[in-house]
PDB file of C-alpha atoms in Angstrom:
ATOM      1  CA  UNK A 188     -10.193  28.910 -19.208  1.00 95.00           C
ATOM      2  CA  UNK A 189      -9.353  25.275 -18.468  1.00 96.00           C
ATOM      3  CA  UNK A 190      -6.779  23.454 -16.368  1.00 96.00           C
ATOM      4  CA  UNK A 191      -5.894  20.033 -17.756  1.00 96.00           C
ATOM      5  CA  UNK A 192      -3.264  19.172 -15.136  1.00 96.00           C
ATOM      6  CA  UNK A 193      -4.076  19.495 -11.436  1.00 97.00           C
ATOM      7  CA  UNK A 194      -3.233  17.559  -8.298  1.00 96.00           C
ATOM      8  CA  UNK A 195      -5.245  17.163  -5.115  1.00 96.00           C
ATOM      9  CA  UNK A 196      -4.098  15.883  -1.758  1.00 92.00           C
ATOM     10  CA  UNK A 197      -4.973  12.406  -3.031  1.00 91.00           C
ATOM     11  CA  UNK A 198      -1.386  12.597  -4.337  1.00 86.00           C
ATOM     12  CA  UNK A 199       0.930  15.571  -3.855  1.00 85.00           C
ATOM     13  CA  UNK A 200      -1.461  18.545  -4.089  1.00 90.00           C
ATOM     14  CA  UNK A 201      -2.292  20.961  -1.301  1.00 91.00           C
ATOM     15  CA  UNK A 202      -6.098  20.912  -1.559  1.00 96.00           C
ATOM     16  CA  UNK A 203      -8.710  18.215  -1.172  1.00 97.00           C
ATOM     17  CA  UNK A 204     -10.516  17.317  -4.396  1.00 98.00           C
ATOM     18  CA  UNK A 205     -13.614  19.274  -3.339  1.00 98.00           C
ATOM     19  CA  UNK A 206     -11.540  22.317  -2.317  1.00 98.00           C
ATOM     20  CA  UNK A 207      -9.772  22.154  -5.692  1.00 97.00           C
ATOM     21  CA  UNK A 208     -13.162  22.218  -7.441  1.00 98.00           C
ATOM     22  CA  UNK A 209     -14.217  25.204  -5.316  1.00 98.00           C
ATOM     23  CA  UNK A 210     -10.999  27.017  -6.196  1.00 98.00           C
ATOM     24  CA  UNK A 211     -11.502  26.309  -9.908  1.00 98.00           C
ATOM     25  CA  UNK A 212     -15.032  27.727  -9.709  1.00 98.00           C
ATOM     26  CA  UNK A 213     -13.811  30.760  -7.766  1.00 98.00           C
ATOM     27  CA  UNK A 214     -11.226  31.467 -10.462  1.00 97.00           C
ATOM     28  CA  UNK A 215     -13.773  31.114 -13.261  1.00 97.00           C
ATOM     29  CA  UNK A 216     -12.517  27.916 -14.894  1.00 98.00           C
ATOM     30  CA  UNK A 217     -14.928  26.174 -17.236  1.00 98.00           C
ATOM     31  CA  UNK A 218     -13.153  22.801 -17.021  1.00 98.00           C
ATOM     32  CA  UNK A 219     -10.754  21.083 -14.644  1.00 98.00           C
ATOM     33  CA  UNK A 220      -8.934  17.788 -15.123  1.00 98.00           C
ATOM     34  CA  UNK A 221      -8.002  16.092 -11.863  1.00 97.00           C
ATOM     35  CA  UNK A 222      -4.743  14.294 -12.734  1.00 96.00           C
ATOM     36  CA  UNK A 223      -3.251  13.093  -9.472  1.00 93.00           C
ATOM     37  CA  UNK A 224       0.007  11.151  -9.563  1.00 88.00           C
ATOM     38  CA  UNK A 225      -0.704   7.453 -10.022  1.00 86.00           C
ATOM     39  CA  UNK A 226      -4.133   7.753  -8.403  1.00 88.00           C
ATOM     40  CA  UNK A 227      -7.783   8.240  -9.284  1.00 91.00           C
ATOM     41  CA  UNK A 228      -8.850   8.144  -5.627  1.00 91.00           C
ATOM     42  CA  UNK A 229      -9.885  11.807  -5.551  1.00 95.00           C
ATOM     43  CA  UNK A 230     -12.139  11.686  -8.594  1.00 95.00           C
ATOM     44  CA  UNK A 231     -15.388  10.619  -6.866  1.00 95.00           C
ATOM     45  CA  UNK A 232     -15.080  13.472  -4.334  1.00 98.00           C
ATOM     46  CA  UNK A 233     -14.274  15.978  -7.101  1.00 98.00           C
ATOM     47  CA  UNK A 234     -17.203  14.755  -9.198  1.00 97.00           C
ATOM     48  CA  UNK A 235     -19.560  15.159  -6.255  1.00 98.00           C
ATOM     49  CA  UNK A 236     -18.284  18.692  -5.627  1.00 98.00           C
ATOM     50  CA  UNK A 237     -18.616  19.642  -9.316  1.00 98.00           C
ATOM     51  CA  UNK A 238     -22.117  18.161  -9.718  1.00 98.00           C
ATOM     52  CA  UNK A 239     -24.690  20.859 -10.405  1.00 97.00           C
ATOM     53  CA  UNK A 240     -22.061  23.549 -11.027  1.00 98.00           C
ATOM     54  CA  UNK A 241     -20.833  25.139 -14.241  1.00 97.00           C
ATOM     55  CA  UNK A 242     -17.493  23.308 -13.955  1.00 98.00           C
ATOM     56  CA  UNK A 243     -16.825  20.399 -16.285  1.00 98.00           C
ATOM     57  CA  UNK A 244     -14.727  17.889 -14.365  1.00 98.00           C
ATOM     58  CA  UNK A 245     -12.483  15.715 -16.518  1.00 97.00           C
ATOM     59  CA  UNK A 246     -11.372  12.391 -15.052  1.00 96.00           C
ATOM     60  CA  UNK A 247      -7.632  12.003 -15.387  1.00 95.00           C
ATOM     61  CA  UNK A 248      -4.408  10.626 -13.989  1.00 94.00           C
ATOM     62  CA  UNK A 249      -0.691  11.363 -14.303  1.00 93.00           C
ATOM     63  CA  UNK A 250       1.294   8.154 -14.650  1.00 88.00           C
ATOM     64  CA  UNK A 251       5.026   8.029 -14.040  1.00 81.00           C
ATOM     65  CA  UNK A 252       6.839   5.845 -16.540  1.00 80.00           C
ATOM     66  CA  UNK A 253      10.494   4.804 -16.391  1.00 74.00           C
ATOM     67  CA  UNK A 254      12.116   6.023 -19.578  1.00 76.00           C
ATOM     68  CA  UNK A 255      15.781   5.618 -20.435  1.00 78.00           C
ATOM     69  CA  UNK A 256      17.914   7.267 -17.788  1.00 78.00           C
ATOM     70  CA  UNK A 257      15.039   9.276 -16.302  1.00 77.00           C
ATOM     71  CA  UNK A 258      11.301   9.316 -16.090  1.00 77.00           C
ATOM     72  CA  UNK A 259       8.378  10.316 -18.244  1.00 83.00           C
ATOM     73  CA  UNK A 260       5.026  11.618 -17.001  1.00 85.00           C
ATOM     74  CA  UNK A 261       2.009  10.691 -19.103  1.00 86.00           C
ATOM     75  CA  UNK A 262      -1.368  12.399 -18.648  1.00 91.00           C
ATOM     76  CA  UNK A 263      -4.417  10.255 -19.184  1.00 88.00           C
ATOM     77  CA  UNK A 264      -7.568  12.315 -19.735  1.00 93.00           C
ATOM     78  CA  UNK A 265     -11.268  11.522 -20.083  1.00 92.00           C
ATOM     79  CA  UNK A 266     -11.093   8.210 -18.243  1.00 88.00           C
ATOM     80  CA  UNK A 267     -14.374   6.432 -18.862  1.00 83.00           C
ATOM     81  CA  UNK A 268     -14.203   3.849 -16.083  1.00 76.00           C
ATOM     82  CA  UNK A 269     -12.598   3.746 -12.700  1.00 74.00           C
ATOM     83  CA  UNK A 270     -11.707   0.594 -10.816  1.00 72.00           C
ATOM     84  CA  UNK A 271     -10.622  -2.801 -12.016  1.00 78.00           C
ATOM     85  CA  UNK A 272      -7.246  -3.242 -13.624  1.00 81.00           C
ATOM     86  CA  UNK A 273      -6.578   0.504 -13.899  1.00 79.00           C
ATOM     87  CA  UNK A 274      -6.894   1.059 -10.152  1.00 79.00           C
ATOM     88  CA  UNK A 275      -4.881  -2.090  -9.415  1.00 81.00           C
ATOM     89  CA  UNK A 276      -1.973  -0.885 -11.556  1.00 81.00           C
ATOM     90  CA  UNK A 277      -2.213   2.649 -10.177  1.00 77.00           C
ATOM     91  CA  UNK A 278      -2.241   1.360  -6.587  1.00 80.00           C
ATOM     92  CA  UNK A 279       1.043  -0.449  -7.239  1.00 82.00           C
ATOM     93  CA  UNK A 280       2.583   2.664  -8.809  1.00 79.00           C
ATOM     94  CA  UNK A 281       1.328   4.818  -5.935  1.00 77.00           C
ATOM     95  CA  UNK A 282       2.806   2.431  -3.346  1.00 81.00           C
ATOM     96  CA  UNK A 283       6.159   2.477  -5.147  1.00 79.00           C
ATOM     97  CA  UNK A 284       6.061   6.308  -5.196  1.00 76.00           C
ATOM     98  CA  UNK A 285       5.258   6.355  -1.467  1.00 79.00           C
ATOM     99  CA  UNK A 286       8.185   4.003  -0.725  1.00 84.00           C
ATOM    100  CA  UNK A 287      10.533   6.132  -2.834  1.00 80.00           C
ATOM    101  CA  UNK A 288       9.371   9.324  -1.100  1.00 79.00           C
ATOM    102  CA  UNK A 289      10.025   7.696   2.280  1.00 85.00           C
ATOM    103  CA  UNK A 290      13.600   6.896   1.244  1.00 88.00           C
ATOM    104  CA  UNK A 291      14.107  10.489   0.075  1.00 84.00           C
ATOM    105  CA  UNK A 292      12.733  11.776   3.379  1.00 86.00           C
ATOM    106  CA  UNK A 293      15.096   9.490   5.325  1.00 86.00           C
ATOM    107  CA  UNK A 294      18.056  10.883   3.383  1.00 89.00           C
ATOM    108  CA  UNK A 295      16.910  14.437   4.045  1.00 87.00           C
ATOM    109  CA  UNK A 296      16.693  13.734   7.784  1.00 88.00           C
ATOM    110  CA  UNK A 297      20.157  12.140   7.749  1.00 89.00           C
ATOM    111  CA  UNK A 298      21.422  15.355   6.146  1.00 89.00           C
ATOM    112  CA  UNK A 299      19.953  17.395   9.007  1.00 90.00           C
ATOM    113  CA  UNK A 300      16.676  18.584   7.519  1.00 88.00           C
ATOM    114  CA  UNK A 301      13.704  18.384   9.885  1.00 87.00           C
ATOM    115  CA  UNK A 302      10.965  17.356   7.467  1.00 81.00           C
ATOM    116  CA  UNK A 303       7.875  15.195   7.495  1.00 81.00           C
ATOM    117  CA  UNK A 304       5.982  13.532   4.670  1.00 76.00           C
ATOM    118  CA  UNK A 305       3.340  16.254   4.981  1.00 74.00           C
ATOM    119  CA  UNK A 306       5.993  18.881   4.266  1.00 70.00           C
TER     120      UNK A 306
END
């Protein structure tokens, strides 16, 4: 069994990249694609955790793209290189996502919800 779409706490997931790898191994997955939102920051940690195990780690990312009146999420799989222009673009997208999430959180608090970014 494989999972080609997973998120770590490098974006909006609940587990660290290494804990996600451990969970995938525990559940018997043969391959896992780490596809955090607009970030490849968790890939080195996940690769280190998967090294020497039976799990094939696939480098990936989920990129949010403005599309018409909504949004479109594009999965990029089997990334060959990290860094450079890819990470620069992703860092800008990630910062925009973080800003947007902060605005959403402010609106929630104004509406009486006690929430934090961690929630």
